[in-house]
mmCIF file of C-alpha atoms in Angstrom:
data_model
loop_
_atom_site.group_PDB
_atom_site.id
_atom_site.type_symbol
_atom_site.label_atom_id
_atom_site.label_comp_id
_atom_site.label_asym_id
_atom_site.label_seq_id
_atom_site.Cartn_x
_atom_site.Cartn_y
_atom_site.Cartn_z
ATOM 1 C CA UNK A 1 -63.604 -101.681 236.649
ATOM 2 C CA UNK A 2 -62.076 -99.334 234.101
ATOM 3 C CA UNK A 3 -64.701 -100.529 231.656
ATOM 4 C CA UNK A 4 -67.583 -99.657 234.008
ATOM 5 C CA UNK A 5 -69.079 -97.249 231.479
ATOM 6 C CA UNK A 6 -69.112 -99.903 228.743
ATOM 7 C CA UNK A 7 -70.759 -102.395 231.088
ATOM 8 C CA UNK A 8 -73.496 -99.894 231.904
ATOM 9 C CA UNK A 9 -73.969 -98.867 228.268
ATOM 10 C CA UNK A 10 -76.646 -101.399 227.251
ATOM 11 C CA UNK A 11 -78.541 -100.891 230.528
ATOM 12 C CA UNK A 12 -78.505 -97.124 230.083
ATOM 13 C CA UNK A 13 -79.838 -97.239 226.539
ATOM 14 C CA UNK A 14 -82.526 -99.777 227.439
ATOM 15 C CA UNK A 15 -83.786 -97.857 230.469
ATOM 16 C CA UNK A 16 -83.806 -94.506 228.740
ATOM 17 C CA UNK A 17 -85.618 -95.988 225.738
ATOM 18 C CA UNK A 18 -88.648 -96.794 227.940
ATOM 19 C CA UNK A 19 -89.413 -93.108 228.307
ATOM 20 C CA UNK A 20 -88.992 -92.490 224.585
ATOM 21 C CA UNK A 21 -91.405 -95.278 223.690
ATOM 22 C CA UNK A 22 -93.955 -93.787 226.086
ATOM 23 C CA UNK A 23 -93.799 -90.388 224.401
ATOM 24 C CA UNK A 24 -94.175 -92.019 220.993
ATOM 25 C CA UNK A 25 -97.317 -93.841 222.117
ATOM 26 C CA UNK A 26 -98.729 -90.557 223.390
ATOM 27 C CA UNK A 27 -98.321 -88.779 220.041
ATOM 28 C CA UNK A 28 -101.502 -88.180 218.079
ATOM 29 C CA UNK A 29 -102.258 -90.027 214.843
ATOM 30 C CA UNK A 30 -104.914 -89.470 212.203
ATOM 31 C CA UNK A 31 -106.145 -91.735 209.412
ATOM 32 C CA UNK A 32 -106.446 -90.396 205.871
ATOM 33 C CA UNK A 33 -107.183 -92.592 202.823
ATOM 34 C CA UNK A 34 -106.337 -95.712 204.820
ATOM 35 C CA UNK A 35 -102.896 -94.290 205.717
ATOM 36 C CA UNK A 36 -101.728 -93.470 209.223
ATOM 37 C CA UNK A 37 -100.090 -90.073 209.499
ATOM 38 C CA UNK A 38 -98.458 -88.859 212.703
ATOM 39 C CA UNK A 39 -99.656 -85.516 213.954
ATOM 40 C CA UNK A 40 -96.922 -82.901 213.897
ATOM 41 C CA UNK A 41 -97.861 -81.866 217.450
ATOM 42 C CA UNK A 42 -96.172 -84.196 219.930
ATOM 43 C CA UNK A 43 -97.358 -84.824 223.464
ATOM 44 C CA UNK A 44 -95.444 -82.899 226.161
ATOM 45 C CA UNK A 45 -92.363 -84.678 227.471
ATOM 46 C CA UNK A 46 -93.075 -86.304 230.823
ATOM 47 C CA UNK A 47 -90.575 -86.936 233.584
ATOM 48 C CA UNK A 48 -90.833 -90.371 235.195
ATOM 49 C CA UNK A 49 -88.957 -91.944 238.061
ATOM 50 C CA UNK A 50 -87.269 -94.616 235.948
ATOM 51 C CA UNK A 51 -85.587 -91.901 233.881
ATOM 52 C CA UNK A 52 -83.495 -91.021 236.936
ATOM 53 C CA UNK A 53 -82.392 -94.554 237.842
ATOM 54 C CA UNK A 54 -79.353 -94.854 235.566
ATOM 55 C CA UNK A 55 -78.052 -91.276 235.936
ATOM 56 C CA UNK A 56 -78.689 -91.487 239.674
ATOM 57 C CA UNK A 57 -76.738 -94.733 239.945
ATOM 58 C CA UNK A 58 -73.806 -93.294 237.985
ATOM 59 C CA UNK A 59 -73.689 -90.111 240.056
ATOM 60 C CA UNK A 60 -73.988 -92.118 243.285
ATOM 61 C CA UNK A 61 -71.061 -94.304 242.252
ATOM 62 C CA UNK A 62 -69.026 -91.200 241.501
ATOM 63 C CA UNK A 63 -69.779 -89.687 244.910
ATOM 64 C CA UNK A 64 -68.883 -92.955 246.659
ATOM 65 C CA UNK A 65 -65.610 -93.014 244.740
ATOM 66 C CA UNK A 66 -64.646 -89.681 246.298
ATOM 67 C CA UNK A 67 -65.884 -90.392 249.827
ATOM 68 C CA UNK A 68 -65.372 -94.070 250.706
ATOM 69 C CA UNK A 69 -62.194 -96.062 251.172
ATOM 70 C CA UNK A 70 -63.085 -99.091 249.030
ATOM 71 C CA UNK A 71 -64.271 -97.072 246.031
ATOM 72 C CA UNK A 72 -61.261 -94.776 246.302
ATOM 73 C CA UNK A 73 -59.092 -97.875 246.075
ATOM 74 C CA UNK A 74 -60.894 -98.820 242.847
ATOM 75 C CA UNK A 75 -60.066 -95.347 241.517
ATOM 76 C CA UNK A 76 -56.370 -95.776 242.295
ATOM 77 C CA UNK A 77 -56.206 -99.371 241.072
ATOM 78 C CA UNK A 78 -57.798 -98.421 237.754
ATOM 79 C CA UNK A 79 -55.506 -95.449 237.308
ATOM 80 C CA UNK A 80 -52.404 -97.487 238.187
ATOM 81 C CA UNK A 81 -53.333 -100.250 235.744
ATOM 82 C CA UNK A 82 -53.815 -97.736 232.926
ATOM 83 C CA UNK A 83 -50.529 -95.984 233.681
ATOM 84 C CA UNK A 84 -48.693 -99.290 233.887
ATOM 85 C CA UNK A 85 -49.932 -100.386 230.469
ATOM 86 C CA UNK A 86 -49.847 -96.985 228.733
ATOM 87 C CA UNK A 87 -47.543 -94.651 230.671
ATOM 88 C CA UNK A 88 -46.920 -92.208 227.801
ATOM 89 C CA UNK A 89 -50.374 -92.182 226.240
ATOM 90 C CA UNK A 90 -51.659 -88.677 225.472
ATOM 91 C CA UNK A 91 -54.280 -87.398 223.050
ATOM 92 C CA UNK A 92 -56.454 -84.330 222.533
ATOM 93 C CA UNK A 93 -59.136 -86.094 220.510
ATOM 94 C CA UNK A 94 -61.397 -86.227 223.566
ATOM 95 C CA UNK A 95 -61.764 -82.438 223.254
ATOM 96 C CA UNK A 96 -63.697 -83.108 220.052
ATOM 97 C CA UNK A 97 -65.384 -86.471 220.608
ATOM 98 C CA UNK A 98 -67.430 -84.994 223.462
ATOM 99 C CA UNK A 99 -69.428 -83.041 220.876
ATOM 100 C CA UNK A 100 -69.458 -85.672 218.130
ATOM 101 C CA UNK A 101 -72.824 -87.349 218.955
ATOM 102 C CA UNK A 102 -74.532 -83.952 219.120
ATOM 103 C CA UNK A 103 -72.974 -82.862 215.842
ATOM 104 C CA UNK A 104 -74.189 -86.115 214.282
ATOM 105 C CA UNK A 105 -77.806 -85.066 214.911
ATOM 106 C CA UNK A 106 -77.421 -81.967 212.760
ATOM 107 C CA UNK A 107 -75.329 -83.793 210.170
ATOM 108 C CA UNK A 108 -78.057 -86.405 209.747
ATOM 109 C CA UNK A 109 -80.648 -83.658 209.395
ATOM 110 C CA UNK A 110 -78.497 -81.982 206.754
ATOM 111 C CA UNK A 111 -78.384 -85.235 204.783
ATOM 112 C CA UNK A 112 -82.157 -85.549 204.940
ATOM 113 C CA UNK A 113 -82.437 -88.130 207.727
ATOM 114 C CA UNK A 114 -85.162 -86.633 209.890
ATOM 115 C CA UNK A 115 -85.135 -87.047 213.644
ATOM 116 C CA UNK A 116 -87.992 -86.859 216.135
ATOM 117 C CA UNK A 117 -87.835 -83.056 216.330
ATOM 118 C CA UNK A 118 -87.407 -80.075 214.067
ATOM 119 C CA UNK A 119 -83.943 -78.566 213.682
ATOM 120 C CA UNK A 120 -85.108 -75.521 215.640
ATOM 121 C CA UNK A 121 -86.183 -77.632 218.584
ATOM 122 C CA UNK A 122 -82.979 -79.666 218.407
ATOM 123 C CA UNK A 123 -80.851 -76.533 218.577
ATOM 124 C CA UNK A 124 -82.734 -75.270 221.623
ATOM 125 C CA UNK A 125 -82.740 -78.621 223.427
ATOM 126 C CA UNK A 126 -79.026 -79.227 222.810
ATOM 127 C CA UNK A 127 -78.106 -75.714 223.955
ATOM 128 C CA UNK A 128 -80.116 -76.184 227.149
ATOM 129 C CA UNK A 129 -78.530 -79.595 227.719
ATOM 130 C CA UNK A 130 -74.997 -78.204 227.485
ATOM 131 C CA UNK A 131 -75.999 -75.272 229.680
ATOM 132 C CA UNK A 132 -77.447 -77.513 232.388
ATOM 133 C CA UNK A 133 -74.406 -79.811 232.307
ATOM 134 C CA UNK A 134 -72.069 -76.841 232.680
ATOM 135 C CA UNK A 135 -74.144 -75.350 235.488
ATOM 136 C CA UNK A 136 -73.861 -78.619 237.414
ATOM 137 C CA UNK A 137 -70.273 -79.604 236.646
ATOM 138 C CA UNK A 138 -68.286 -76.409 237.219
ATOM 139 C CA UNK A 139 -69.683 -75.469 240.656
ATOM 140 C CA UNK A 140 -69.370 -79.111 241.758
ATOM 141 C CA UNK A 141 -65.694 -79.101 240.769
ATOM 142 C CA UNK A 142 -65.108 -76.022 242.889
ATOM 143 C CA UNK A 143 -67.017 -77.434 245.849
ATOM 144 C CA UNK A 144 -65.444 -80.911 245.906
ATOM 145 C CA UNK A 145 -61.875 -79.780 245.095
ATOM 146 C CA UNK A 146 -60.764 -83.286 244.149
ATOM 147 C CA UNK A 147 -57.225 -83.468 242.822
ATOM 148 C CA UNK A 148 -56.743 -84.825 239.320
ATOM 149 C CA UNK A 149 -54.745 -88.035 238.912
ATOM 150 C CA UNK A 150 -51.882 -86.098 237.292
ATOM 151 C CA UNK A 151 -51.890 -83.526 240.108
ATOM 152 C CA UNK A 152 -52.405 -80.605 237.706
ATOM 153 C CA UNK A 153 -55.253 -79.045 239.726
ATOM 154 C CA UNK A 154 -58.053 -79.876 242.165
ATOM 155 C CA UNK A 155 -61.018 -79.766 239.759
ATOM 156 C CA UNK A 156 -61.310 -83.425 238.869
ATOM 157 C CA UNK A 157 -64.849 -84.302 240.014
ATOM 158 C CA UNK A 158 -66.940 -84.736 237.948
ATOM 159 C CA UNK A 159 -65.607 -85.029 234.404
ATOM 160 C CA UNK A 160 -66.929 -82.173 232.293
ATOM 161 C CA UNK A 161 -65.834 -83.779 229.015
ATOM 162 C CA UNK A 162 -67.731 -86.943 229.908
ATOM 163 C CA UNK A 163 -70.817 -84.989 230.977
ATOM 164 C CA UNK A 164 -71.035 -83.213 227.628
ATOM 165 C CA UNK A 165 -70.277 -86.454 225.755
ATOM 166 C CA UNK A 166 -73.140 -88.329 227.428
ATOM 167 C CA UNK A 167 -75.483 -85.347 227.113
ATOM 168 C CA UNK A 168 -74.703 -85.413 223.393
ATOM 169 C CA UNK A 169 -75.169 -89.181 223.183
ATOM 170 C CA UNK A 170 -78.540 -89.087 224.914
ATOM 171 C CA UNK A 171 -79.589 -86.254 222.603
ATOM 172 C CA UNK A 172 -78.649 -88.352 219.558
ATOM 173 C CA UNK A 173 -80.399 -91.420 220.942
ATOM 174 C CA UNK A 174 -83.653 -89.624 221.625
ATOM 175 C CA UNK A 175 -83.762 -88.062 218.181
ATOM 176 C CA UNK A 176 -82.880 -91.152 216.144
ATOM 177 C CA UNK A 177 -83.866 -94.257 218.090
ATOM 178 C CA UNK A 178 -86.826 -94.851 215.775
ATOM 179 C CA UNK A 179 -84.674 -94.503 212.671
ATOM 180 C CA UNK A 180 -82.164 -97.069 213.949
ATOM 181 C CA UNK A 181 -81.289 -98.097 217.522
ATOM 182 C CA UNK A 182 -77.691 -98.505 216.365
ATOM 183 C CA UNK A 183 -77.385 -94.741 215.920
ATOM 184 C CA UNK A 184 -77.971 -94.333 219.638
ATOM 185 C CA UNK A 185 -75.614 -97.208 220.430
ATOM 186 C CA UNK A 186 -72.891 -95.563 218.334
ATOM 187 C CA UNK A 187 -73.403 -92.260 220.149
ATOM 188 C CA UNK A 188 -73.080 -93.906 223.545
ATOM 189 C CA UNK A 189 -69.991 -95.802 222.391
ATOM 190 C CA UNK A 190 -68.356 -92.485 221.448
ATOM 191 C CA UNK A 191 -69.359 -91.002 224.809
ATOM 192 C CA UNK A 192 -67.954 -93.992 226.686
ATOM 193 C CA UNK A 193 -64.774 -93.734 224.648
ATOM 194 C CA UNK A 194 -64.473 -90.066 225.607
ATOM 195 C CA UNK A 195 -64.687 -90.955 229.289
ATOM 196 C CA UNK A 196 -62.080 -93.686 228.929
ATOM 197 C CA UNK A 197 -59.749 -91.325 227.066
ATOM 198 C CA UNK A 198 -60.007 -88.895 229.971
ATOM 199 C CA UNK A 199 -58.713 -91.644 232.247
ATOM 200 C CA UNK A 200 -55.988 -92.662 229.794
ATOM 201 C CA UNK A 201 -54.919 -89.005 229.626
ATOM 202 C CA UNK A 202 -54.566 -89.214 233.420
ATOM 203 C CA UNK A 203 -57.003 -86.320 233.850
ATOM 204 C CA UNK A 204 -59.823 -88.130 235.641
ATOM 205 C CA UNK A 205 -60.538 -90.959 238.034
ATOM 206 C CA UNK A 206 -63.080 -93.652 237.224
ATOM 207 C CA UNK A 207 -65.553 -92.085 239.664
ATOM 208 C CA UNK A 208 -65.244 -88.716 237.925
ATOM 209 C CA UNK A 209 -66.160 -90.306 234.602
ATOM 210 C CA UNK A 210 -69.115 -92.244 236.032
ATOM 211 C CA UNK A 211 -70.550 -89.123 237.675
ATOM 212 C CA UNK A 212 -70.003 -87.080 234.526
ATOM 213 C CA UNK A 213 -71.922 -89.672 232.505
ATOM 214 C CA UNK A 214 -74.841 -89.461 234.921
ATOM 215 C CA UNK A 215 -74.879 -85.661 234.837
ATOM 216 C CA UNK A 216 -74.855 -85.671 231.036
ATOM 217 C CA UNK A 217 -77.782 -88.084 230.651
ATOM 218 C CA UNK A 218 -79.756 -86.214 233.310
ATOM 219 C CA UNK A 219 -79.090 -82.852 231.644
ATOM 220 C CA UNK A 220 -80.518 -83.933 228.303
ATOM 221 C CA UNK A 221 -83.558 -85.515 229.947
ATOM 222 C CA UNK A 222 -84.249 -82.268 231.807
ATOM 223 C CA UNK A 223 -83.717 -80.174 228.678
ATOM 224 C CA UNK A 224 -86.478 -82.017 226.802
ATOM 225 C CA UNK A 225 -88.761 -81.506 229.777
ATOM 226 C CA UNK A 226 -87.840 -77.825 230.080
ATOM 227 C CA UNK A 227 -88.460 -77.283 226.375
ATOM 228 C CA UNK A 228 -92.146 -78.001 226.945
ATOM 229 C CA UNK A 229 -92.566 -76.407 230.362
ATOM 230 C CA UNK A 230 -90.106 -73.619 231.115
ATOM 231 C CA UNK A 231 -90.888 -70.852 228.660
ATOM 232 C CA UNK A 232 -92.414 -67.429 228.361
ATOM 233 C CA UNK A 233 -95.168 -66.715 225.913
ATOM 234 C CA UNK A 234 -97.867 -69.240 226.820
ATOM 235 C CA UNK A 235 -99.624 -70.815 223.880
ATOM 236 C CA UNK A 236 -98.189 -68.363 221.392
ATOM 237 C CA UNK A 237 -95.446 -70.528 219.879
ATOM 238 C CA UNK A 238 -94.029 -67.598 217.949
ATOM 239 C CA UNK A 239 -93.197 -65.807 221.167
ATOM 240 C CA UNK A 240 -91.577 -68.493 223.314
ATOM 241 C CA UNK A 241 -88.451 -67.868 225.352
ATOM 242 C CA UNK A 242 -86.678 -70.873 226.857
ATOM 243 C CA UNK A 243 -84.700 -70.409 230.057
ATOM 244 C CA UNK A 244 -81.742 -72.510 231.193
ATOM 245 C CA UNK A 245 -78.938 -72.097 233.759
ATOM 246 C CA UNK A 246 -75.288 -71.469 232.991
ATOM 247 C CA UNK A 247 -72.005 -71.023 234.808
ATOM 248 C CA UNK A 248 -68.879 -69.243 233.586
ATOM 249 C CA UNK A 249 -65.988 -67.310 235.107
ATOM 250 C CA UNK A 250 -67.105 -68.032 238.680
ATOM 251 C CA UNK A 251 -70.564 -66.605 238.027
ATOM 252 C CA UNK A 252 -73.979 -68.185 237.572
ATOM 253 C CA UNK A 253 -76.087 -66.976 234.667
ATOM 254 C CA UNK A 254 -79.461 -67.554 233.065
ATOM 255 C CA UNK A 255 -79.527 -68.314 229.351
ATOM 256 C CA UNK A 256 -82.457 -67.294 227.156
ATOM 257 C CA UNK A 257 -83.345 -68.675 223.735
ATOM 258 C CA UNK A 258 -86.185 -66.905 221.870
ATOM 259 C CA UNK A 259 -88.145 -69.042 219.439
ATOM 260 C CA UNK A 260 -89.310 -67.081 216.387
#
């Protein structure tokens, strides 16, 4: 069970790719001198029910792991097995790997490997994704008050590191699936590794990591949708302001990004 995230990895990528293929088919194309050129204006991102299946399943598992006896036992059994095999394992690399897939998007752009979106759009979408993840994770931690495996505090559920890692991985996948599917696979592998490291650091239960993964994927999906629909300025693209939620220091906030 401690490899739940890895087992769900191929299913997650496959299901999420359905929505990406749909948006690609919706994009306009024109023919010039017998060559097909994709229109620079993409169709608006559409939310569909299947996009919520995988994140919903992960979040549901996480909730069950905090509320039901059998799933709680899986949490404890997984934690005990990890501690038995690696009792002194500690690392801080998971503080950095959570952002690695997102950073890869901008690194690839810098090296001339173009993604689905412009750098400006990518910056806005990624900022909104992190903002949505944070706005979901931190209040949920304070509401559920689940104790961490190491007993350090009662803000274990869900895993914030894992949420950001999977938000980053889904961001990378959406931008570069058409360049190479393996780029998305690599991003999800890093995200899954981040979640597993949180368990090996004795900071999170398996259910925390599963729920965090679901929140992260959902946050990026919503950020692409919000990019097209939640803005101020109408059809004037030079005067758009994108709005997204945030949470910091026990206070909710609204983030604004102005597109020039």
